[in-house]
Amino acid sequence: MTGLRGYFPPKTATGDSALAPAPPWYYSGDLLTVEYRTDPERVRELLPPPLELVDDDPGAVALIWADWQSCSTGRQELLDPVRSQYKEAFAVVRCSYRGRVYSRCVFIWVDKDFALARGWHQGYPKKLGSIHQTRPHPYGPAPRVEAGARFGATLAAGDRRLAQTVVTLREPSPTGGTVNAHPMAHHRWLPSVEKGKGLALDELVESGAAAFEAGQPWTGDAELELFDAPTEELARLVVREPIAAYYRQVGVVWDGGRLLESHTSGAE
Amino acid sequence: MTGLRGYFPPKTATGDSALAPAPPWYYSGDLLTVEYRTDPERVRELLPPPLELVDDDPGAVALIWADWQSCSTGRQELLDPVRSQYKEAFAVVRCSYRGRVYSRCVFIWVDKDFALARGWHQGYPKKLGSIHQTRPHPYGPAPRVEAGARFGATLAAGDRRLAQTVVTLREPSPTGGTVNAHPMAHHRWLPSVEKGKGLALDELVESGAAAFEAGQPWTGDAELELFDAPTEELARLVVREPIAAYYRQVGVVWDGGRLLESHTSGAE
Amino acid sequence: MTGLRGYFPPKTATGDSALAPAPPWYYSGDLLTVEYRTDPERVRELLPPPLELVDDDPGAVALIWADWQSCSTGRQELLDPVRSQYKEAFAVVRCSYRGRVYSRCVFIWVDKDFALARGWHQGYPKKLGSIHQTRPHPYGPAPRVEAGARFGATLAAGDRRLAQTVVTLREPSPTGGTVNAHPMAHHRWLPSVEKGKGLALDELVESGAAAFEAGQPWTGDAELELFDAPTEELARLVVREPIAAYYRQVGVVWDGGRLLESHTSGAE
Amino acid sequence: MTGLRGYFPPKTATGDSALAPAPPWYYSGDLLTVEYRTDPERVRELLPPPLELVDDDPGAVALIWADWQSCSTGRQELLDPVRSQYKEAFAVVRCSYRGRVYSRCVFIWVDKDFALARGWHQGYPKKLGSIHQTRPHPYGPAPRVEAGARFGATLAAGDRRLAQTVVTLREPSPTGGTVNAHPMAHHRWLPSVEKGKGLALDELVESGAAAFEAGQPWTGDAELELFDAPTEELARLVVREPIAAYYRQVGVVWDGGRLLESHTSGAE
């Protein structure tokens, strides 16, 4: 019993100050997805037990740029868009847990604090970054969504560029990608405040969309470059072979996940 | 003869470093326009001679938010979108010059340096600001362009909010606004580098779009608030009476203007 | 057992990607502190049981601006200063726990992600903000640390200014303030990922500096203004009466805290 | 005669909105200077006639990071520090004009709009960038100004890192560097608003400090790396041989320059 209100801190008598309101959270956004194969060992080294490498295409990676508007139930954030708009770029791999295939976000950067908080809650290992992606537009020089249309996307953090891609659309596609198409298996980890006491929170959680709608996906080809940085390891997921690229507009609702495992005194 | 290349500084042997390439400049963007009447004296005090107040609706003001992607002829900026995307908010009034009605931007904030440079070249009195506006989206909680849809927009500079609006769309409209519908009459002013020598550049210029395409405008109603700040005077253009609000998607080309008057030794 | 390295996520085979390395964390910084009295009920409403209002000067508040350079043991962050420099502004009150007086941060804004992560770990309810404070300098127009010197400080979040102060130094002081002079009593709260299941983490923790050095504090007088915002409640800590203001340079080490209480199934 | 007030646009009835007030401008700051030799041809290609390469050490370059607080006569900006604090990084070479040696800034990045405007007025080819440099501090892990102290500095623009250095101080020095020690010879260039009409403003100006005070300079050694970017050419000033590095605190006043040459119809 906290005696205070607010889904996240800071908690107050009203709850109005919380970094984000309680779910459900609603999202409108554009996704630019680049799928490729890396060395499967580079995926394996990011999977803590009991998560295991999948048998089928174990080195598959999706690097996804997303341009979002999000809000809570009252939708008031949409009318003060500094509180609803954010961009993110994230790397997703697949893993296996008790025989089931999951997607898992291994790196992610966003550009707003409310997105950081919601992500940490969901087990996304979010950092701040600077993310940009070309937007389609019906007039002027920006691309329409059509064959030959080209979209660029970039990611930087710590004043260093970490990734850049140019995607050229080819044709409509039955899917918007396969690597991020499973429920997410994420860890929620927080160290103990006491030195040497390991983790205070060590949960494996499953989550996915409570509702989902989407436009016609398009597929195409991507040029993708990843760059080294002292405190980033995205570039360890080296590009060995392209799979495909996708553009898609989506509407998503997130409304909580499910606890798979909880350990309360693991070593860090 | 500079012996160097580059439309803007820094000029180099290649010209690649210029803050922006030479026109034509191409733009795709979404405009959210709020038109209202202020005290005509507040408009008059912003018009240097020989510009005069217009007779017809002299206190009309348009406060316009724009969410742009822009590029030069090669369009390469679109694929590195940190170099093409920017947002701006600007206040436009009308004035009369030699019997002809012009639009004139009296205050404007943008969020990228290339937009500052291009604007100063065109006589826009640009500052940096933080600008946000709701984007329409076909899925999820963000609005469609339809009756009852609500769009918010905000402007801040110097860590202070300067303006915010909520626009509710009502119906399609034959126009996207009237205050900013004329050629622009702007000044290009730069002080002499020598103290007390007045202006080194004092030009009155006319400019407008070299090409323009646009979607169906929608009109509606706006709530608008303006806020004081120590080094900003947007709030002096007090809101006396609303006119209308508009949403419109446009494609624009700018390819130079025309010099109307040049004075070379005016007092500051 | 995570099988991965990294004090914070993202955890990897090397641990190099962690949002921040393990403590100890080292800080060099300048503090500008404004102490005042608010309505004690406004303090009480921010204290969850079993924390209680203190008897002595229960409405005392410290609003503190800090300009930091921080690093971990290897100090490599100092040489890539985008990873070490950050600013923050925070409001501190006092509370009583089992008869002992603690300081407690009730609102705080920082401008870097590593500071957010470290703060959440310590129970600081951090958000992102834009924070500025005048720095002393031995040459030119910036103030020296001397009688009559004036320092300004501002805080904004969500493109709205939340607080601003001007502090005028008067004389050296035996202390740098009293409100933030106790060990901190903070909560570490994280909701369950499952809807309606309350908190997954609900800890009351104590923490303080593992080492501390500081220069001569100066005291003086402050003008302080707080501003409303839709998702901020700093202004509820209304300024009823000034206490004093302080300037001080400090070096601090943080190296973990102590768990006071842990509850695992509280309501949100 | 503009009929309006304001040193820079936007000009208004009061002049309060100007992007920066009239000079004199006052600065307090810390300079970190890295001097090295590049291929003299790379310097020559940046010098428009009638500027010529100097005979003595023609390939000398200074890359300077500066952490500033600046203000106008009333000093009010210092108390709202978002309006006074800015950082910059700039590359300086030397040139000869009518037999006299000048310093000349060939590339420069700043992080505030008022600094852009003042710089363009002075002929600095300013762009926006993200600039960081280690600050000395008397407590905690940040360096003191002493032998062996290490300072890092970085520059990024367009989400790409352009330069980084680590400077290790060795001993006090009689100077703070020699490349930037001459009066500045800068061009003020603005294209005509009319296509194909060349430059509307084409001035060669001289300027320097109206007053200068400084602390004891320290010298030392630097590691310096420059990085390519599509619209930046700093890395063309390749590092062939280090000269020296310097740290210094300064106070500066700028109060106008002197027109050396003006051409009104040059080709772009």
mmCIF file of C-alpha atoms in Angstrom, chain A residues 8-10 17-20 110-120 126-129 189-191, chain C residues 7-9 18-21 25 27 68 70 82-90 105 107-131 157 186-190 232 254:
data_model
loop_
_atom_site.group_PDB
_atom_site.id
_atom_site.type_symbol
_atom_site.label_atom_id
_atom_site.label_comp_id
_atom_site.label_asym_id
_atom_site.label_seq_id
_atom_site.Cartn_x
_atom_site.Cartn_y
_atom_site.Cartn_z
ATOM 1 C CA PHE A 8 4.716 5.238 -12.175
ATOM 2 C CA PRO A 9 6.661 7.613 -9.935
ATOM 3 C CA PRO A 10 6.545 10.362 -8.979
ATOM 4 C CA SER A 17 2.556 13.564 -11.999
ATOM 5 C CA ALA A 18 3.202 9.926 -12.937
ATOM 6 C CA LEU A 19 5.722 9.582 -15.748
ATOM 7 C CA ALA A 20 3.019 7.661 -17.614
ATOM 8 C CA VAL A 110 13.736 6.041 -27.854
ATOM 9 C CA ASP A 111 13.588 9.839 -27.620
ATOM 10 C CA LYS A 112 11.130 10.522 -24.772
ATOM 11 C CA ASP A 113 11.062 9.705 -21.063
ATOM 12 C CA PHE A 114 7.512 8.340 -20.950
ATOM 13 C CA ALA A 115 8.564 5.813 -23.598
ATOM 14 C CA LEU A 116 11.600 4.848 -21.521
ATOM 15 C CA ALA A 117 9.423 4.210 -18.459
ATOM 16 C CA ARG A 118 6.781 2.218 -20.296
ATOM 17 C CA GLY A 119 9.505 0.220 -22.009
ATOM 18 C CA TRP A 120 11.403 -0.640 -18.841
ATOM 19 C CA LYS A 126 15.605 1.213 -23.529
ATOM 20 C CA LYS A 127 18.156 3.967 -23.825
ATOM 21 C CA LEU A 128 17.769 7.454 -25.227
ATOM 22 C CA GLY A 129 18.744 7.990 -28.830
ATOM 23 C CA TRP A 189 15.789 -6.722 -14.122
ATOM 24 C CA LEU A 190 16.646 -4.264 -11.380
ATOM 25 C CA PRO A 191 19.694 -4.639 -9.137
ATOM 26 C CA TYR C 7 24.636 -3.732 -14.172
ATOM 27 C CA PHE C 8 21.615 -2.359 -16.020
ATOM 28 C CA PRO C 9 19.995 -3.516 -19.263
ATOM 29 C CA ALA C 18 24.631 -1.371 -19.883
ATOM 30 C CA LEU C 19 22.905 1.973 -19.519
ATOM 31 C CA ALA C 20 25.268 2.611 -16.606
ATOM 32 C CA PRO C 21 28.105 0.595 -15.075
ATOM 33 C CA TRP C 25 29.468 6.293 -8.991
ATOM 34 C CA TYR C 27 30.275 12.988 -9.015
ATOM 35 C CA TRP C 68 27.210 17.382 -12.643
ATOM 36 C CA SER C 70 29.839 11.830 -13.125
ATOM 37 C CA VAL C 82 28.384 13.521 -23.424
ATOM 38 C CA ARG C 83 28.412 10.402 -21.221
ATOM 39 C CA SER C 84 29.367 12.154 -17.982
ATOM 40 C CA GLN C 85 27.798 15.627 -17.916
ATOM 41 C CA TYR C 86 24.221 16.157 -16.899
ATOM 42 C CA LYS C 87 22.083 18.625 -15.042
ATOM 43 C CA GLU C 88 19.208 18.095 -12.669
ATOM 44 C CA ALA C 89 16.679 19.969 -10.562
ATOM 45 C CA PHE C 90 14.915 18.336 -7.664
ATOM 46 C CA CYS C 105 13.229 13.583 -3.082
ATOM 47 C CA PHE C 107 10.198 15.441 -7.741
ATOM 48 C CA ILE C 108 13.275 15.406 -9.958
ATOM 49 C CA TRP C 109 14.199 16.119 -13.564
ATOM 50 C CA VAL C 110 17.466 15.256 -15.323
ATOM 51 C CA ASP C 111 18.699 15.576 -18.903
ATOM 52 C CA LYS C 112 20.470 12.258 -19.614
ATOM 53 C CA ASP C 113 19.355 8.632 -19.716
ATOM 54 C CA PHE C 114 22.168 7.228 -17.568
ATOM 55 C CA ALA C 115 21.090 9.638 -14.824
ATOM 56 C CA LEU C 116 17.485 8.467 -15.156
ATOM 57 C CA ALA C 117 18.528 4.837 -14.756
ATOM 58 C CA ARG C 118 20.809 5.439 -11.800
ATOM 59 C CA GLY C 119 18.122 7.564 -10.180
ATOM 60 C CA TRP C 120 15.327 5.046 -10.589
ATOM 61 C CA HIS C 121 17.659 2.473 -9.048
ATOM 62 C CA GLN C 122 18.104 4.796 -6.048
ATOM 63 C CA GLY C 123 14.387 5.554 -5.776
ATOM 64 C CA TYR C 124 14.528 9.048 -7.263
ATOM 65 C CA PRO C 125 11.306 9.645 -9.278
ATOM 66 C CA LYS C 126 13.202 10.998 -12.265
ATOM 67 C CA LYS C 127 11.771 12.495 -15.422
ATOM 68 C CA LEU C 128 13.539 14.236 -18.258
ATOM 69 C CA GLY C 129 13.701 18.000 -18.172
ATOM 70 C CA SER C 130 15.696 20.945 -19.402
ATOM 71 C CA ILE C 131 17.780 22.429 -16.606
ATOM 72 C CA ALA C 157 9.722 19.838 -18.925
ATOM 73 C CA HIS C 186 13.119 6.547 -1.058
ATOM 74 C CA HIS C 187 10.736 4.045 -2.536
ATOM 75 C CA ARG C 188 11.576 1.791 -5.442
ATOM 76 C CA TRP C 189 8.260 0.993 -7.082
ATOM 77 C CA LEU C 190 7.539 -0.938 -10.242
ATOM 78 C CA GLU C 232 3.535 18.260 -12.997
ATOM 79 C CA TRP C 254 27.493 6.808 -4.175
#
